[in-house]
Amino acid sequence: MGRIREVVSFLKVRKKWWLTPIIVVLLLLSLVLVLTQGSVFAPFIYAIF
């Protein structure tokens, strides 16, 4: 939780709000990779990347 607060603080102080969509997309992609790691769809997901 501390890292999330630190990133949000960095975005506020440095006015780097354009980084927010990039961070969100990276988090979503990593979540998809983690959730599908043991599933049947894993070879298809890894083929995309």
PDB file of C-alpha atoms in Angstrom:
ATOM      1  CA  MET A   1       0.000   0.000   0.000  1.00  0.00           C
ATOM      2  CA  GLY A   2       2.931   2.292   0.652  1.00  0.00           C
ATOM      3  CA  ARG A   3       4.190   2.011  -2.915  1.00  0.00           C
ATOM      4  CA  ILE A   4       0.815   2.974  -4.338  1.00  0.00           C
ATOM      5  CA  ARG A   5       0.709   6.027  -2.103  1.00  0.00           C
ATOM      6  CA  GLU A   6       4.266   6.894  -3.153  1.00  0.00           C
ATOM      7  CA  VAL A   7       3.421   6.659  -6.868  1.00  0.00           C
ATOM      8  CA  VAL A   8       0.301   8.805  -6.446  1.00  0.00           C
ATOM      9  CA  SER A   9       2.319  11.358  -4.489  1.00  0.00           C
ATOM     10  CA  PHE A  10       4.940  11.411  -7.254  1.00  0.00           C
ATOM     11  CA  LEU A  11       2.243  11.979  -9.873  1.00  0.00           C
ATOM     12  CA  LYS A  12       0.744  14.852  -7.866  1.00  0.00           C
ATOM     13  CA  VAL A  13       4.002  16.605  -7.078  1.00  0.00           C
ATOM     14  CA  ARG A  14       5.618  16.243 -10.495  1.00  0.00           C
ATOM     15  CA  LYS A  15       2.372  16.802 -12.454  1.00  0.00           C
ATOM     16  CA  LYS A  16       2.991  13.638 -14.483  1.00  0.00           C
ATOM     17  CA  TRP A  17      -0.661  12.660 -14.951  1.00  0.00           C
ATOM     18  CA  TRP A  18       0.075  11.413 -18.472  1.00  0.00           C
ATOM     19  CA  LEU A  19       1.820   8.414 -16.840  1.00  0.00           C
ATOM     20  CA  THR A  20      -1.437   7.227 -15.267  1.00  0.00           C
ATOM     21  CA  PRO A  21      -2.831   5.405 -18.356  1.00  0.00           C
ATOM     22  CA  ILE A  22       0.527   3.713 -18.933  1.00  0.00           C
ATOM     23  CA  ILE A  23       0.666   2.476 -15.350  1.00  0.00           C
ATOM     24  CA  VAL A  24      -2.934   1.245 -15.475  1.00  0.00           C
ATOM     25  CA  VAL A  25      -2.359  -0.679 -18.721  1.00  0.00           C
ATOM     26  CA  LEU A  26       0.813  -2.282 -17.345  1.00  0.00           C
ATOM     27  CA  LEU A  27      -1.007  -3.322 -14.177  1.00  0.00           C
ATOM     28  CA  LEU A  28      -3.889  -4.814 -16.153  1.00  0.00           C
ATOM     29  CA  LEU A  29      -1.555  -6.748 -18.453  1.00  0.00           C
ATOM     30  CA  SER A  30       0.403  -8.119 -15.519  1.00  0.00           C
ATOM     31  CA  LEU A  31      -2.856  -9.123 -13.813  1.00  0.00           C
ATOM     32  CA  VAL A  32      -3.988 -10.972 -16.947  1.00  0.00           C
ATOM     33  CA  LEU A  33      -0.665 -12.800 -17.167  1.00  0.00           C
ATOM     34  CA  VAL A  34      -0.773 -13.824 -13.517  1.00  0.00           C
ATOM     35  CA  LEU A  35      -4.398 -14.975 -13.608  1.00  0.00           C
ATOM     36  CA  THR A  36      -4.015 -17.030 -16.795  1.00  0.00           C
ATOM     37  CA  GLN A  37      -0.692 -18.595 -15.873  1.00  0.00           C
ATOM     38  CA  GLY A  38      -2.158 -21.973 -14.956  1.00  0.00           C
ATOM     39  CA  SER A  39      -5.020 -22.015 -17.423  1.00  0.00           C
ATOM     40  CA  VAL A  40      -5.529 -23.472 -20.874  1.00  0.00           C
ATOM     41  CA  PHE A  41      -5.330 -19.981 -22.389  1.00  0.00           C
ATOM     42  CA  ALA A  42      -1.744 -19.370 -21.239  1.00  0.00           C
ATOM     43  CA  PRO A  43      -0.067 -20.445 -24.528  1.00  0.00           C
ATOM     44  CA  PHE A  44      -2.331 -18.101 -26.484  1.00  0.00           C
ATOM     45  CA  ILE A  45      -1.685 -15.156 -24.163  1.00  0.00           C
ATOM     46  CA  TYR A  46       2.077 -15.697 -24.260  1.00  0.00           C
ATOM     47  CA  ALA A  47       1.964 -15.915 -28.052  1.00  0.00           C
ATOM     48  CA  ILE A  48       0.534 -12.385 -28.170  1.00  0.00           C
ATOM     49  CA  PHE A  49       3.493 -10.978 -26.263  1.00  0.00           C
TER      50      PHE A  49
END
